[in-house]
mmCIF file of C-alpha atoms in Angstrom:
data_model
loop_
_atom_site.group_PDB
_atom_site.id
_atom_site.type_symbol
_atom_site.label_atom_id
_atom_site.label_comp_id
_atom_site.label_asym_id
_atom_site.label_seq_id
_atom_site.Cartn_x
_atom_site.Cartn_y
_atom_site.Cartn_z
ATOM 1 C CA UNK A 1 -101.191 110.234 -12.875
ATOM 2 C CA UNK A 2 -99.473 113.488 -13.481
ATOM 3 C CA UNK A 3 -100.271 116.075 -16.240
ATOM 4 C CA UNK A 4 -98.057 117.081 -19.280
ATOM 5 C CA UNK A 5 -97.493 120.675 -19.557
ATOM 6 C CA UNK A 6 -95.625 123.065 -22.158
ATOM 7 C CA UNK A 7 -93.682 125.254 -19.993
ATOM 8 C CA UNK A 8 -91.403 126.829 -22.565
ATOM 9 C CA UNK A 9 -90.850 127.024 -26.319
ATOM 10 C CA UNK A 10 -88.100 127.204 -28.936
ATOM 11 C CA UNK A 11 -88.196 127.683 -32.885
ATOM 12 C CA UNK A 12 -85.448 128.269 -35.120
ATOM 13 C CA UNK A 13 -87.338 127.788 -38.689
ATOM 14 C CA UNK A 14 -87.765 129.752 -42.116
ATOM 15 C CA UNK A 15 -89.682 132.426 -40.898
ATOM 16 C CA UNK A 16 -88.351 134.724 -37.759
ATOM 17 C CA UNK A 17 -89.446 132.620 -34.753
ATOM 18 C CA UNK A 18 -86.983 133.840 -32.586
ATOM 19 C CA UNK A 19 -87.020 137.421 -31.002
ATOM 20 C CA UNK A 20 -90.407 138.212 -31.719
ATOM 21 C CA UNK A 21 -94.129 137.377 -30.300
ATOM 22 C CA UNK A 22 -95.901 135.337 -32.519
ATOM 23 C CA UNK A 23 -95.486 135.741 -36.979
ATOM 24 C CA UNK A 24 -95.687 139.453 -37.086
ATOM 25 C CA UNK A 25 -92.268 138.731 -39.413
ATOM 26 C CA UNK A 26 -94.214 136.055 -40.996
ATOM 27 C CA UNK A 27 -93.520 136.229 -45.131
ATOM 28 C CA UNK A 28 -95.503 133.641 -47.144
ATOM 29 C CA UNK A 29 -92.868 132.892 -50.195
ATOM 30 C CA UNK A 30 -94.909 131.458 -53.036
ATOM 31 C CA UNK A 31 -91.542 132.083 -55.583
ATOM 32 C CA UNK A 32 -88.764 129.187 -53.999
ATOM 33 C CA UNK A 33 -90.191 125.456 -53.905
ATOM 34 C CA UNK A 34 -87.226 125.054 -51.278
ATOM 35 C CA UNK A 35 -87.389 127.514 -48.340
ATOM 36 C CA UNK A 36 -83.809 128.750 -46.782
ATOM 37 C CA UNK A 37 -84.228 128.907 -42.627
ATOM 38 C CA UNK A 38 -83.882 132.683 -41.131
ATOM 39 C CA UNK A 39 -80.597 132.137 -39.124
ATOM 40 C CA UNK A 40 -79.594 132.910 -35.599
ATOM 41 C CA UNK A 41 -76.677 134.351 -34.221
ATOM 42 C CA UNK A 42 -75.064 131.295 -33.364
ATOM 43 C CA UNK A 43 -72.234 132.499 -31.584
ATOM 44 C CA UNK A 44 -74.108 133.836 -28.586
ATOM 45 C CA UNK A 45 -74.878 130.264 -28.004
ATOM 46 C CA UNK A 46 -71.737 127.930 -29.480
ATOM 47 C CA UNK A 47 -68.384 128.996 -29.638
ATOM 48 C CA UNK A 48 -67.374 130.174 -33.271
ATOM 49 C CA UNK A 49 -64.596 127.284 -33.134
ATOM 50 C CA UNK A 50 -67.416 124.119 -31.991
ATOM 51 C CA UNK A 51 -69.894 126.069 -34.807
ATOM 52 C CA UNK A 52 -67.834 125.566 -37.670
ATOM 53 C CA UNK A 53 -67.180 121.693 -37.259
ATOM 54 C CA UNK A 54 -70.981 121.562 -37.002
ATOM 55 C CA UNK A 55 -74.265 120.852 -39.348
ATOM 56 C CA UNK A 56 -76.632 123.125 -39.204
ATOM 57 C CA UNK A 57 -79.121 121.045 -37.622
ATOM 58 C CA UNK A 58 -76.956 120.547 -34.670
ATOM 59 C CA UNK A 59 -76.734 124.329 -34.529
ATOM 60 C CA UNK A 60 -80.536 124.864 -34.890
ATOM 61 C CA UNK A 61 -81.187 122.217 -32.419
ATOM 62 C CA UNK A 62 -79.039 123.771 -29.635
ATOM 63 C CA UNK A 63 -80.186 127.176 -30.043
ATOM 64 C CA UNK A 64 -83.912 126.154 -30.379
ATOM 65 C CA UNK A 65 -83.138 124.004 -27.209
ATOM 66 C CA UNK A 66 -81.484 126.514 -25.454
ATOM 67 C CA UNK A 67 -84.428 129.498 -26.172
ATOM 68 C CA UNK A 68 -87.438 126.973 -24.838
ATOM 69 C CA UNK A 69 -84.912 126.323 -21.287
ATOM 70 C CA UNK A 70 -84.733 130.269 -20.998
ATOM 71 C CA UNK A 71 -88.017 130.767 -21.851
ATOM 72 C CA UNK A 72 -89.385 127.869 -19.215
ATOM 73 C CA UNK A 73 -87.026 129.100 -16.206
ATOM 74 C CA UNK A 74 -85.232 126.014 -16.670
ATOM 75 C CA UNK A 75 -81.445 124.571 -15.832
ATOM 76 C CA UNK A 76 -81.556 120.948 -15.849
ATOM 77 C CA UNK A 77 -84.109 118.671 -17.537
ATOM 78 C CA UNK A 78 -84.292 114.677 -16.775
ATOM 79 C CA UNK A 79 -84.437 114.064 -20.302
ATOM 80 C CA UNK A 80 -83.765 115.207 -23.465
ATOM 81 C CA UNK A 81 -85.887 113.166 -26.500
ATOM 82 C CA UNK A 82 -85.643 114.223 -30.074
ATOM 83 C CA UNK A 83 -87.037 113.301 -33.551
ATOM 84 C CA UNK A 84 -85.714 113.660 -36.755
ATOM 85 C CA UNK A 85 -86.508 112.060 -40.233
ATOM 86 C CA UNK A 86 -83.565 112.900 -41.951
ATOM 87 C CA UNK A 87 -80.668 113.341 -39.135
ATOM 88 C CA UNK A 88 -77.515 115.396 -40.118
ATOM 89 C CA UNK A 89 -78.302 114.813 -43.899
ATOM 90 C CA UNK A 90 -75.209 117.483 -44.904
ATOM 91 C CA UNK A 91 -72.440 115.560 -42.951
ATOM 92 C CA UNK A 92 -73.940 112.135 -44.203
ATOM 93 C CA UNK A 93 -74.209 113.817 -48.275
ATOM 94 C CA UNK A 94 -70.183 115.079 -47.052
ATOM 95 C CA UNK A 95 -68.980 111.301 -45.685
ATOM 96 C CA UNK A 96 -70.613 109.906 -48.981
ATOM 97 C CA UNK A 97 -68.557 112.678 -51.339
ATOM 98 C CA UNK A 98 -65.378 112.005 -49.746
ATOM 99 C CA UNK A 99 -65.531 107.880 -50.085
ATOM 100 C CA UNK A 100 -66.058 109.126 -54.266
ATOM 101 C CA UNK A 101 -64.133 111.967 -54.364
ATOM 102 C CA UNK A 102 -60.563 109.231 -52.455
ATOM 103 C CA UNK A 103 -61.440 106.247 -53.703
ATOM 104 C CA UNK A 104 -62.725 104.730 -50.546
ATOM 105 C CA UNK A 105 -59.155 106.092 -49.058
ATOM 106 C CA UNK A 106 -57.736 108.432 -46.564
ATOM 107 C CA UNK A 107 -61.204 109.258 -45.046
ATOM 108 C CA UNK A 108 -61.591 111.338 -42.020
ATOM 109 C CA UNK A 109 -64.127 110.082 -39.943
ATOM 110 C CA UNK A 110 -65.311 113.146 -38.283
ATOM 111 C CA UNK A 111 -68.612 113.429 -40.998
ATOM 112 C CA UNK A 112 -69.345 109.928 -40.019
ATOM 113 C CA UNK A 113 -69.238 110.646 -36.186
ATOM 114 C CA UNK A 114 -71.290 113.785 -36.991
ATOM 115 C CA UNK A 115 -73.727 112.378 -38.834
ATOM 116 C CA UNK A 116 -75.264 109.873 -37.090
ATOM 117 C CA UNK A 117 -79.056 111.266 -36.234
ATOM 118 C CA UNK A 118 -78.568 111.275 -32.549
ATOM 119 C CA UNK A 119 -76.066 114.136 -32.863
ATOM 120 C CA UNK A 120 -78.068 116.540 -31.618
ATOM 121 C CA UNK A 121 -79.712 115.445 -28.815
ATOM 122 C CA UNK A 122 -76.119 114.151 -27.661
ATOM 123 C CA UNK A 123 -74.606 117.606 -28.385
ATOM 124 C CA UNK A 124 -77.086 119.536 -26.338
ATOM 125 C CA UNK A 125 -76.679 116.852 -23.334
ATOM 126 C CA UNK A 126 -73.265 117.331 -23.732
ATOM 127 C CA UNK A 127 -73.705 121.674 -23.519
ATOM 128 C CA UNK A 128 -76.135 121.168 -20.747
ATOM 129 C CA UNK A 129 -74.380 118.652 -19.029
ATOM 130 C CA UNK A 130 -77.512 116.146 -18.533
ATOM 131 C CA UNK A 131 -76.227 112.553 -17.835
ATOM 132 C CA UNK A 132 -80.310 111.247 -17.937
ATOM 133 C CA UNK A 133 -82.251 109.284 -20.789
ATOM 134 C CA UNK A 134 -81.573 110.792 -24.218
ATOM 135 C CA UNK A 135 -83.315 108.922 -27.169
ATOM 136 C CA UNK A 136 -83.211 110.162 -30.291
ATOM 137 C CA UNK A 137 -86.666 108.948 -32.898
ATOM 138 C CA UNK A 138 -86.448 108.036 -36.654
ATOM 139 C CA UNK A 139 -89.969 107.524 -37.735
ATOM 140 C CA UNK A 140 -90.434 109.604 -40.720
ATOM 141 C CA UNK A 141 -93.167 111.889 -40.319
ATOM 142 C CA UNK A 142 -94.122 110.494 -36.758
ATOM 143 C CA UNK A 143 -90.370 110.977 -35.343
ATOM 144 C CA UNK A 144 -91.739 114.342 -33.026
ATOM 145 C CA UNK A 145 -94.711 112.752 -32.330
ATOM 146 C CA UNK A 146 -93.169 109.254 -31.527
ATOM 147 C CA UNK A 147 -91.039 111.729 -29.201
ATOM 148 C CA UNK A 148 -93.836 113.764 -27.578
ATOM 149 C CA UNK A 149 -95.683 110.677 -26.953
ATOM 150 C CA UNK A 150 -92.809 109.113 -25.247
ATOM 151 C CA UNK A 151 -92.242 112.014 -22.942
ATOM 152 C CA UNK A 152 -95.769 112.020 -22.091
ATOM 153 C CA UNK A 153 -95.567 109.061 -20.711
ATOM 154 C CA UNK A 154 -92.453 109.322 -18.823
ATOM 155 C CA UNK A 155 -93.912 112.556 -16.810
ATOM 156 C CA UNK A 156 -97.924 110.722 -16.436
ATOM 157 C CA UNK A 157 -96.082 107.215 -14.749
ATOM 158 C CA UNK A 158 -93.634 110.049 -12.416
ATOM 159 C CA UNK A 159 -90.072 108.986 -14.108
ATOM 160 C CA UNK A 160 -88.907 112.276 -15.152
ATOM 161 C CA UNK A 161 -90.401 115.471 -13.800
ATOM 162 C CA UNK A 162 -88.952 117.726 -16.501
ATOM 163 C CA UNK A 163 -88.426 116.401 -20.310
ATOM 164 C CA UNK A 164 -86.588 118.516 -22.932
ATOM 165 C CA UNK A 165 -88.374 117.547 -26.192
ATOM 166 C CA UNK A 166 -87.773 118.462 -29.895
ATOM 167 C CA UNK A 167 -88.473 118.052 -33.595
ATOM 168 C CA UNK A 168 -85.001 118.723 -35.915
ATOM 169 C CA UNK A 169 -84.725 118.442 -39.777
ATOM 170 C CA UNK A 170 -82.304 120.314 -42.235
ATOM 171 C CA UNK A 171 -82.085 120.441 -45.983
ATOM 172 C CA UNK A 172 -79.464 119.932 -48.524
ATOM 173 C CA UNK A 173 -78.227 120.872 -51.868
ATOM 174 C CA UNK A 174 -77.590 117.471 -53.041
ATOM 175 C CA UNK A 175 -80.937 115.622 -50.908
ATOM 176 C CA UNK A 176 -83.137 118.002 -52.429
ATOM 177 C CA UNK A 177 -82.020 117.248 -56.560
ATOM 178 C CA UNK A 178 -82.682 114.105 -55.675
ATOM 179 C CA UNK A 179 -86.283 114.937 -54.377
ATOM 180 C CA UNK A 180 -86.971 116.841 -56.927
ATOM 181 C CA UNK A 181 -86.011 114.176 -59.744
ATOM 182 C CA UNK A 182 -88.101 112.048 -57.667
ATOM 183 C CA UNK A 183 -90.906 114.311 -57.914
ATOM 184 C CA UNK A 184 -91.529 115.078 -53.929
ATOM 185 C CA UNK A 185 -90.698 118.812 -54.780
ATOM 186 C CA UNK A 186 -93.081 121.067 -56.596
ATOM 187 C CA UNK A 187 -91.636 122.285 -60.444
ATOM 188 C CA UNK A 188 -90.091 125.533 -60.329
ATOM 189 C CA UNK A 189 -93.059 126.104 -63.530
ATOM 190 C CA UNK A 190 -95.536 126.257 -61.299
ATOM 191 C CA UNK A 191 -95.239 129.594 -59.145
ATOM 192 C CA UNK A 192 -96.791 130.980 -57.449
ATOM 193 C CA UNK A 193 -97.769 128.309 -55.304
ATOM 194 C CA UNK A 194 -100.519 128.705 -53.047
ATOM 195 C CA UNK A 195 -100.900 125.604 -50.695
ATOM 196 C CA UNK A 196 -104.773 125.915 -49.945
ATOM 197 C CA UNK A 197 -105.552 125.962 -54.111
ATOM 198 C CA UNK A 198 -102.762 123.227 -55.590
ATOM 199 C CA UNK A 199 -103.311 121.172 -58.411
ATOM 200 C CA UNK A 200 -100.139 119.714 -58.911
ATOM 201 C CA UNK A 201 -98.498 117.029 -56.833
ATOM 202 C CA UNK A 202 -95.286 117.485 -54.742
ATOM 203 C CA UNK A 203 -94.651 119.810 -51.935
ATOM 204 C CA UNK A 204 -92.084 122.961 -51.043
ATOM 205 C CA UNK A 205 -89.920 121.741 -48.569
ATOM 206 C CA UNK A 206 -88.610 123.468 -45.596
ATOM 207 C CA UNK A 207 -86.489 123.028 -42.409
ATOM 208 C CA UNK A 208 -86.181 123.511 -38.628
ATOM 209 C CA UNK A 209 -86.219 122.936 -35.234
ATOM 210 C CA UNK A 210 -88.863 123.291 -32.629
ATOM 211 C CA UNK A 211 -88.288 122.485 -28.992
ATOM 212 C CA UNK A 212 -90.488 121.985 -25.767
ATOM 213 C CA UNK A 213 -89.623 122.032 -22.030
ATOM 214 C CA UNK A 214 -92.163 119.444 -20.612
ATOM 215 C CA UNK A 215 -92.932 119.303 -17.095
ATOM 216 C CA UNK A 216 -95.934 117.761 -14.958
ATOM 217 C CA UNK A 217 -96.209 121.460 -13.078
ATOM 218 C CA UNK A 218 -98.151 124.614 -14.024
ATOM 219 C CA UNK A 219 -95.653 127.325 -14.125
ATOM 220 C CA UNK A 220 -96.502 131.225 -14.641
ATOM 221 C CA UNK A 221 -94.538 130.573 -18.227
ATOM 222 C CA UNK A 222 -96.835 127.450 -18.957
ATOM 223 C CA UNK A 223 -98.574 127.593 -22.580
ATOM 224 C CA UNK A 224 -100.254 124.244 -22.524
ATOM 225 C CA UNK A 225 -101.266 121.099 -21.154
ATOM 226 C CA UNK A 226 -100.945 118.152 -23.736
ATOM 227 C CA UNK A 227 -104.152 116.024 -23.105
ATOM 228 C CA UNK A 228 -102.976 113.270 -25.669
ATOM 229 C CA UNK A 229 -100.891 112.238 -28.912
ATOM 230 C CA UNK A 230 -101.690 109.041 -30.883
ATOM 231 C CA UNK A 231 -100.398 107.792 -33.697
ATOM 232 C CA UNK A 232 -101.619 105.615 -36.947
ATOM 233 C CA UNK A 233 -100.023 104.338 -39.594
ATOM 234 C CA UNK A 234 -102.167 103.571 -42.372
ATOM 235 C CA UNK A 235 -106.384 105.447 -42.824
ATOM 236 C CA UNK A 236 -108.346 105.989 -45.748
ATOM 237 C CA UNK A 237 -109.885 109.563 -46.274
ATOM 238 C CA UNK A 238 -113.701 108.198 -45.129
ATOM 239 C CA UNK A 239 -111.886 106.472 -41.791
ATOM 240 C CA UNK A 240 -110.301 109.863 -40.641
ATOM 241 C CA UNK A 241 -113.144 111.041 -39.230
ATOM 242 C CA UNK A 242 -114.664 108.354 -37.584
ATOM 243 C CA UNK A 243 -110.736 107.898 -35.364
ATOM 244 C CA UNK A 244 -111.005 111.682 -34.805
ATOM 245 C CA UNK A 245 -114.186 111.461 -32.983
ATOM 246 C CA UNK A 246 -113.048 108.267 -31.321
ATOM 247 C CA UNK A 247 -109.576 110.263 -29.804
ATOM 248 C CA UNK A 248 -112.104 113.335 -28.698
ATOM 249 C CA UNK A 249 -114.443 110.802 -26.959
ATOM 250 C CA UNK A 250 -111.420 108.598 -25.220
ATOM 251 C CA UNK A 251 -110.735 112.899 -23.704
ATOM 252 C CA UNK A 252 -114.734 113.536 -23.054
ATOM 253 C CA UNK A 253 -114.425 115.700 -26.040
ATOM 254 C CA UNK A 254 -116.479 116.078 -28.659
ATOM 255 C CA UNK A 255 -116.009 118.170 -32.149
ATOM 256 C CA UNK A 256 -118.056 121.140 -30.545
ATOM 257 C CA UNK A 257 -115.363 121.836 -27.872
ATOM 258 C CA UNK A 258 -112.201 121.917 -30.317
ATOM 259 C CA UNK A 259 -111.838 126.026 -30.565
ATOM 260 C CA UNK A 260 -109.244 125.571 -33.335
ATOM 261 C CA UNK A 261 -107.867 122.762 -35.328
ATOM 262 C CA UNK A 262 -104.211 122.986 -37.131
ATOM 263 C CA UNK A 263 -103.892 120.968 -40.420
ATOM 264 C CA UNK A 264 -100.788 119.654 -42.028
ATOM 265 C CA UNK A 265 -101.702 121.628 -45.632
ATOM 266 C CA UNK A 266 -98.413 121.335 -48.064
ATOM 267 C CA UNK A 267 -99.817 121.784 -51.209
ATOM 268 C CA UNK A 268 -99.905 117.846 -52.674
ATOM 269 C CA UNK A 269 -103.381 117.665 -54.329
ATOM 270 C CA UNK A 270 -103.757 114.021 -53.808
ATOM 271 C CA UNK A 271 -103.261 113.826 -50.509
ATOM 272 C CA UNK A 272 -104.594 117.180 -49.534
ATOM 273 C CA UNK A 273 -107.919 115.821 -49.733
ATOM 274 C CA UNK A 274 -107.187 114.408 -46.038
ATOM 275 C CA UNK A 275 -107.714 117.608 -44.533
ATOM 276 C CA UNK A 276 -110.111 119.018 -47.104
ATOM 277 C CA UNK A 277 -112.607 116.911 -46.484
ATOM 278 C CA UNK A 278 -112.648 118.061 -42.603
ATOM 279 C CA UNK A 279 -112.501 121.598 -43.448
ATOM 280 C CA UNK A 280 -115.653 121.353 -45.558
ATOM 281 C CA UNK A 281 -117.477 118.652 -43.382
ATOM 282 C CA UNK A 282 -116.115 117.575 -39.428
ATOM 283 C CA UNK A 283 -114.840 121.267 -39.277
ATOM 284 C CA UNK A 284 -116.750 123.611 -41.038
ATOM 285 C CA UNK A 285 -118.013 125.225 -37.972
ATOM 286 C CA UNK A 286 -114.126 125.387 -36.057
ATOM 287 C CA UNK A 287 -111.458 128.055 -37.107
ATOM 288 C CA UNK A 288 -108.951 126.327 -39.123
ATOM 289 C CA UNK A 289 -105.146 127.290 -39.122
ATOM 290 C CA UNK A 290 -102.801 126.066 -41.770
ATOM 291 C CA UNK A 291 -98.535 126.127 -40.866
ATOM 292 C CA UNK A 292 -96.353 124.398 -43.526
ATOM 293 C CA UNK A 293 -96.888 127.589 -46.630
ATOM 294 C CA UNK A 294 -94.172 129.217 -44.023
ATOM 295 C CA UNK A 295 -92.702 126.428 -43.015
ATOM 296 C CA UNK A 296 -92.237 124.018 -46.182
ATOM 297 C CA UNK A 297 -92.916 120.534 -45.318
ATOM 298 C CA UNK A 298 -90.130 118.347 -43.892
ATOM 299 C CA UNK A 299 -90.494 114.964 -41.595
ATOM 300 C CA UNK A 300 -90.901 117.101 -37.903
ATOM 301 C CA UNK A 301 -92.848 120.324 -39.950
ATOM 302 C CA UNK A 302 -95.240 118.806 -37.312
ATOM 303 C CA UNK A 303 -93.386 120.341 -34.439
ATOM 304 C CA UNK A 304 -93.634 123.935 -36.153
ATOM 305 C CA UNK A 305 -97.414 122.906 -36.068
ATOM 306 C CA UNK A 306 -97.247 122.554 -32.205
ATOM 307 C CA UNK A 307 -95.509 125.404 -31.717
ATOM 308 C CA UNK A 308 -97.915 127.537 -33.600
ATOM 309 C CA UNK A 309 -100.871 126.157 -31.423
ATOM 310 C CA UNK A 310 -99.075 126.235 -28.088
ATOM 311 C CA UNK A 311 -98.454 130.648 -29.005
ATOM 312 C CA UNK A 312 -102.450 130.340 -30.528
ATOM 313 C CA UNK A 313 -103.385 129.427 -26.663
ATOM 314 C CA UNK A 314 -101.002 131.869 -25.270
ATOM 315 C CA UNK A 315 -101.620 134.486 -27.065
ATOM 316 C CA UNK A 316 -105.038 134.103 -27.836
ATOM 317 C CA UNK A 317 -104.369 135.514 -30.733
ATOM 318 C CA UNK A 318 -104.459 133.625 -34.623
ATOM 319 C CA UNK A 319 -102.329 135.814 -37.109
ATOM 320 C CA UNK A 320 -104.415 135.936 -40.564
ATOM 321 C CA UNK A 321 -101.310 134.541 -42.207
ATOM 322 C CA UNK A 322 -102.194 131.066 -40.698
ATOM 323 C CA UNK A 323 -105.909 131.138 -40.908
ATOM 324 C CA UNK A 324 -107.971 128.798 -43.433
ATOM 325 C CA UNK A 325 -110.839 130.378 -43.033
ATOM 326 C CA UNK A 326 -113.154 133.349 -41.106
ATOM 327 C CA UNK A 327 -114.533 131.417 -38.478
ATOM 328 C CA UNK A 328 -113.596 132.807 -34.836
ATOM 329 C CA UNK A 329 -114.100 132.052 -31.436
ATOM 330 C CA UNK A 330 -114.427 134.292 -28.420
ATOM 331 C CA UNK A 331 -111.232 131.543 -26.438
ATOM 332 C CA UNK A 332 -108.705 128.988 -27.730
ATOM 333 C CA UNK A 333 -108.399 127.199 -24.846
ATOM 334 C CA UNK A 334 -109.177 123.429 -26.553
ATOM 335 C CA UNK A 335 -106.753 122.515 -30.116
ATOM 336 C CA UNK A 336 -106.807 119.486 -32.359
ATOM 337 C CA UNK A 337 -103.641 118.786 -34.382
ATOM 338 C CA UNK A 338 -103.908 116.746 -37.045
ATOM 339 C CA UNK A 339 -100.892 116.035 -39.751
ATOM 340 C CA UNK A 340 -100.472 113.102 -42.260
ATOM 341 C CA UNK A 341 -98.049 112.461 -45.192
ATOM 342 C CA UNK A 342 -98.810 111.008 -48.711
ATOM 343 C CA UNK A 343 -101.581 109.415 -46.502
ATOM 344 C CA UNK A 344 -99.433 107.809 -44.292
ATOM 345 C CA UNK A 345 -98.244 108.180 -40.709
ATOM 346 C CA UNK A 346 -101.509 110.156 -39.444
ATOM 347 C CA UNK A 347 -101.080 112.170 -35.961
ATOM 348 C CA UNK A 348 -103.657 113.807 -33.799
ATOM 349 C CA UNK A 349 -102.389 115.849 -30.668
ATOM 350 C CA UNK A 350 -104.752 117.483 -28.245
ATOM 351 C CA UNK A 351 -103.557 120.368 -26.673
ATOM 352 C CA UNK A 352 -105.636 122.357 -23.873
ATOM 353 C CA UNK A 353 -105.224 125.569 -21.620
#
């Protein structure tokens, strides 16, 4: 069976992931409960023409796409799989307005076409000219891992040697009044907001794309191997632990070898308690790294969590900005991932030098 490795890396998100090493940009904004993304150029990668008729998502997904193929040495992938909660939310708000705004007349139906959530992996196929499997996941918080875990196992049974994998949500005016009247976003009240000490419910939300060239051969650009991804829909707080140890021991792990573990913090105090409870207990003796008080939380934050452990191993390096607490290690060569939402849709991906 053949072995999953990271070979390159691509982040467009709302901190400057592009063009530098690894967060020394970082800000942590504790004023806006709805983070704006740190653009690009786009034209160096779309033509000004193609980028105007396009979301932003599509735009964040090719360029994202297009920095982890340079940075992997890579021209063709066999694949391309993406996952996305939302899809192209703007075009779909834009389709909706114009059936209001005409009466259900005269519509165009170039929003429609756009926004269907497979527009992005279908517009970078299209770019890169890759006639394989594309396959785009919509599985709420799970759509990147639903994603990873499918190009796993494409590489470990030898039907595709090289996978192009990615993680794509953007924001909107109009999506995000309605998530705040529904309560999902923090009050504006509150600030500052410090993720690791809420009180209050809700969560700042964010955006981005994240994308990884998987390929079953070490390469001198290789950040990772991924040892395993599982997925589970539905675990109480006192169960977590018990399925962690459970996924370690299926890898001949055990807590002791994780040298860092990356939880899904965003600030909701009633479901925060998830990873709380391993910080102070499971964990207490493992460096803990936090990612979504940069990234806001949105259905694939998770792949900004990947990409922060996959530079963590490469770097062996953990900015302060991301650290939980003071515990350090002498090598990060072993990392747990584990991400949940409103205690739903829990994660776990094991990533290893």
């Amino acid at each position: 069976m053949k072995k999953t490795y990271i070979n390159g890396v691509g982040c467009i998100s709302t901190q400057k992931t592009f063009d530098t090493v690894f967060l020394e940009e970082a800000v942590y904004n504790q004023k806006d409960t709805v983070f704006t993304l740190v653009k690009p150029e786009y034209k160096e990668y779309v033509s000004p023409a193609a980028s105007r008729r396009m979301a932003k998502g599509v735009k964040n997904g090719i360029v994202a796409s297009a920095l982890a193929m340079k940075d992997s040495n890579t021209e063709k992938v066999d694949a391309i799989i993406t996952g996305t909660g939302m899809g192209c939310i703007e075009d779909s708000d834009r389709f909706l307005k114009n059936i209001l705004d005409n009466n259900e007349e005269f519509l165009t139906p170039t929003s429609f076409i756009q926004s269907t959530h497979n527009t992005v992996g279908a517009q970078i196929a299209l770019l890169m000219q890759c006639k394989g499997y594309n396959f785009t996941y919509v599985n709420g918080v799970v759509s990147f891992e639903s994603a990873l875990l499918d190009a796993k196992l494409q590489i470990e049974e030898e039907e595709a040697s090289s996978i192009l994998v990615g993680g794509i949500d953007e924001n909107t005016d109009y999506t995000m009044s309605l998530y705040k009247l529904a309560g999902f976003v923090k009050n504006d009240q509150e600030t500052p907001f410090d993720v690791l000490k809420e009180t209050s419910t809700g969560v700042v939300y964010g955006e981005g794309a994240s994308f990884f060239v998987l390929e079953n051969e070490r390469k001198e650009s290789t950040y990772a191997q991924i040892l395993d991804v599982e997925i589970i829909n539905s675990l109480e707080e006192n169960e977590v632990e018990t399925e962690i140890l459970a996924f370690l021991k299926t890898n001949n792990l055990q807590i002791s070898d994780i040298d860092a573990v990356v939880l899904g913090f965003n600030g909701d105090a009633h479901f925060d308690s998830y990873y709380k409870n391993l910080a102070r207990n499971t964990f207490a003796q493992t460096p803990q790294l936090y990612y979504k008080h940069l990234s806001g939380e949105f259905n694939t934050a998770s792949a900004f969590g990947l990409w922060i452990a996959s530079k963590v191993i490469q770097t062996q390096e953990i900015p302060n900005i991301i650290k939980v607490n003071s515990v350090e290690k002498p090598a990060y060569n072993t990392i747990l991932l584990y991400n949940q939402y409103k205690g739903k849709n829990h994660s776990f991906t094991l990533l290893s030098k």
